[in-house]
XYZ file of C-alpha atoms in Angstrom:
246
model
C -7.216 11.701 0.023
C -10.392 10.105 1.071
C -10.026 8.199 4.284
C -10.473 4.643 3.425
C -9.069 1.157 3.362
C -6.818 -0.267 0.752
C -7.016 -3.737 -0.069
C -4.392 -5.992 -2.146
C -5.601 -8.167 -5.020
C -2.431 -9.707 -6.632
C -3.019 -13.401 -7.431
C -2.282 -14.458 -11.056
C -3.306 -17.236 -13.396
C -6.841 -18.736 -12.744
C -8.696 -16.550 -10.416
C -11.787 -15.602 -8.927
C -12.703 -11.751 -9.092
C -11.383 -10.175 -5.802
C -14.063 -7.859 -5.591
C -17.146 -8.399 -3.505
C -20.307 -6.368 -2.842
C -20.048 -4.069 0.017
C -21.611 -0.828 1.062
C -18.178 0.769 1.668
C -17.225 2.815 -1.234
C -14.100 4.356 -0.007
C -12.046 1.181 -0.409
C -9.225 1.114 -2.797
C -8.463 -2.079 -4.408
C -4.819 -2.574 -5.682
C -2.422 -5.042 -7.549
C 1.144 -5.688 -7.133
C 3.707 -5.465 -10.106
C 7.276 -6.370 -9.305
C 8.671 -5.741 -12.955
C 7.244 -5.440 -16.510
C 6.221 -9.070 -16.884
C 3.779 -9.136 -14.013
C 2.736 -5.704 -14.704
C 1.584 -6.370 -18.068
C -0.219 -9.691 -16.893
C -1.949 -8.345 -13.755
C -2.940 -4.948 -15.386
C -5.342 -6.577 -17.923
C -6.703 -8.912 -15.261
C -7.375 -6.012 -12.801
C -8.833 -3.541 -15.404
C -11.250 -6.238 -16.689
C -12.249 -7.352 -13.237
C -12.553 -3.982 -11.413
C -16.180 -2.985 -11.231
C -17.054 0.764 -12.200
C -17.591 1.871 -8.554
C -13.996 0.520 -7.142
C -11.102 2.928 -6.906
C -7.988 1.247 -7.858
C -4.260 1.550 -6.866
C -0.816 -0.023 -7.780
C 1.774 -1.344 -5.644
C 5.266 -1.372 -7.466
C 6.707 -3.008 -4.303
C 9.040 -5.013 -4.178
C 10.345 -3.221 -7.277
C 12.667 -5.766 -9.070
C 12.907 -4.263 -12.416
C 11.930 -1.242 -14.641
C 8.213 -0.796 -15.399
C 6.509 1.071 -18.187
C 3.007 1.937 -17.098
C 1.945 2.758 -20.617
C 0.121 5.789 -19.476
C 0.594 7.384 -22.764
C -1.948 5.012 -24.330
C -4.642 5.214 -21.797
C -7.174 8.200 -21.486
C -7.111 10.022 -17.998
C -10.817 8.836 -17.507
C -9.689 5.218 -18.083
C -6.794 4.881 -15.671
C -7.530 1.907 -13.412
C -5.477 3.205 -10.512
C -5.525 6.556 -8.661
C -2.455 6.074 -6.395
C 0.859 4.255 -6.804
C 3.102 2.855 -4.065
C 6.723 2.405 -4.835
C 9.448 0.507 -2.609
C 12.262 -1.885 -2.456
C 12.053 -5.346 -0.849
C 12.848 -5.768 2.638
C 14.347 -8.507 4.710
C 17.715 -10.502 4.948
C 17.027 -11.979 1.605
C 16.019 -8.714 -0.282
C 16.751 -8.231 -3.883
C 18.376 -5.169 -5.351
C 16.169 -2.408 -6.394
C 17.802 0.450 -8.557
C 16.977 4.110 -7.700
C 16.557 4.695 -11.334
C 13.513 2.211 -11.590
C 11.941 4.207 -8.783
C 12.627 7.522 -10.297
C 11.138 6.364 -13.549
C 7.919 5.444 -12.055
C 7.789 8.603 -10.008
C 8.228 10.480 -13.381
C 5.397 8.617 -14.992
C 3.032 9.269 -12.099
C 3.895 13.049 -12.116
C 2.982 13.103 -16.086
C -0.575 12.166 -14.958
C -0.638 13.759 -11.589
C -1.015 10.438 -9.810
C -0.087 10.634 -6.177
C 2.891 8.300 -4.922
C 2.983 6.647 -1.525
C 6.168 6.319 0.373
C 6.609 3.498 2.851
C 8.889 4.056 6.053
C 12.323 2.520 5.959
C 12.810 -0.407 8.314
C 15.391 1.391 10.251
C 13.662 3.427 12.944
C 15.423 6.722 11.748
C 13.150 9.693 10.755
C 15.841 11.243 8.785
C 15.923 8.228 6.170
C 12.280 8.822 5.675
C 12.315 12.674 5.458
C 15.369 12.382 3.203
C 13.222 10.383 0.639
C 10.406 12.902 0.920
C 12.908 15.698 0.093
C 14.297 13.804 -2.701
C 11.064 13.292 -4.342
C 9.891 16.863 -3.623
C 13.164 18.188 -5.283
C 12.235 16.036 -8.373
C 8.931 17.792 -8.642
C 6.535 15.378 -7.009
C 3.657 17.332 -5.132
C 1.177 14.792 -4.528
C 2.597 12.294 -1.844
C 1.455 10.280 1.068
C 3.249 8.070 3.668
C 2.670 4.506 4.603
C 3.607 3.338 8.078
C 4.446 -0.367 8.245
C 6.510 -0.418 11.369
C 10.108 -0.670 12.060
C 12.558 -3.583 12.416
C 14.023 -3.333 15.887
C 16.251 -6.171 17.430
C 14.498 -8.201 20.319
C 11.453 -10.040 20.898
C 8.280 -8.369 19.768
C 4.527 -9.444 19.302
C 4.573 -8.034 15.896
C 6.805 -8.391 12.724
C 7.648 -4.799 12.872
C 7.386 -2.587 16.003
C 4.923 0.257 15.314
C 7.045 2.889 17.207
C 3.929 5.281 17.254
C 6.051 8.135 18.842
C 8.084 8.291 15.442
C 4.718 8.845 13.475
C 3.597 11.525 15.934
C 6.968 13.205 15.242
C 6.498 12.789 11.521
C 3.031 14.336 11.696
C 4.329 17.305 13.461
C 7.027 17.930 10.842
C 4.678 17.312 8.004
C 1.095 17.931 8.844
C 0.210 18.398 5.283
C 1.039 14.928 4.183
C -1.520 12.092 4.630
C -0.500 8.898 6.580
C -1.869 5.485 6.250
C -1.240 2.477 8.557
C -0.204 -0.956 7.117
C -1.266 -3.217 9.879
C -0.804 -6.347 7.657
C 2.853 -5.865 7.357
C 3.221 -4.343 10.745
C 1.675 -7.249 12.542
C 2.777 -9.974 10.369
C -0.276 -12.105 11.615
C -3.837 -11.487 10.803
C -4.801 -11.787 14.533
C -2.897 -8.434 15.096
C -4.550 -6.603 12.067
C -7.892 -5.419 13.857
C -6.070 -4.160 16.899
C -3.468 -2.228 14.927
C -6.137 -0.830 12.853
C -8.207 0.443 15.552
C -4.983 2.031 17.387
C -4.011 3.833 14.183
C -7.289 5.057 13.469
C -7.762 6.374 17.011
C -4.469 8.233 16.478
C -5.990 10.128 13.527
C -4.443 8.082 10.517
C -5.883 9.032 7.246
C -6.608 5.322 6.232
C -5.477 1.775 6.245
C -3.590 -0.645 3.861
C -4.830 -4.123 4.542
C -4.170 -7.231 2.627
C -7.203 -9.615 1.980
C -7.182 -12.825 0.018
C -10.066 -15.123 -0.833
C -8.292 -17.940 0.765
C -5.285 -16.809 2.907
C -3.836 -20.332 3.422
C -3.148 -20.680 -0.225
C -1.677 -17.183 -0.767
C 1.722 -16.935 -2.539
C 3.251 -14.728 -0.009
C 2.706 -13.600 3.563
C -0.207 -15.879 4.016
C -0.241 -15.421 7.830
C -1.097 -11.711 7.806
C -3.913 -11.686 5.085
C -7.491 -11.540 6.237
C -10.312 -13.461 4.323
C -13.142 -11.332 2.896
C -15.307 -12.234 5.863
C -12.659 -11.275 8.326
C -12.294 -8.057 6.555
C -16.073 -7.165 6.737
C -16.240 -8.039 10.275
C -13.128 -5.849 11.072
C -14.614 -2.968 9.174
C -17.881 -3.214 11.291
C -15.857 -2.516 14.417
C -13.673 0.500 13.151
C -14.583 4.244 13.365
C -12.607 7.089 11.942
C -11.662 10.027 14.163
C -11.442 13.566 12.846
C -13.065 12.621 9.746
C -14.251 15.694 7.974
């Protein structure tokens, strides 16, 4: 797992290429697919737009239906994504996600030795998170990483989800071999908080960041408040430094 930044690119329809020239080559550009329809539509756009130097990843979150990744028809060297995030929808109006949909994607990922990212549950209970890890491990998954998006705790908070950094320190002590990324976009819920949360997580030794970037955040189809513009993203990267980067 190379320390780096992950950037969402999930617009559909008429679009400008989400990729921009940058000296950073440890960025991982991803697209979201909620079900088969959106996977098929966005997969072709993503594969055609992604420059050769860019690393790709897939976010099957929120997963709202089964997805055939068509990996059997793609040569290993032509796979447009190197990692997959799988997860259910959160929030009071969340839609159902069947465990067999998740398990099927994990099985497909294992067939090509593609790592799978597991986001923390919103309930601040480490047993729920470690239970998911154990379930995937028993299924045979060996390449896994964690994504910290914060926890939903009743009461006033300046962030959408409370970081609860102490829980991550406990998880790190329990599983030091598993990489952990921070998702400051979902954690903060507001683009103003993304640089601060990014700096804190990197100072704590996180292995990377998952950041939402949009060419025009105000017109984003979802979560517009938490997305950075490309210029804001560049500016933030110039202020960050990695700790314990071997």
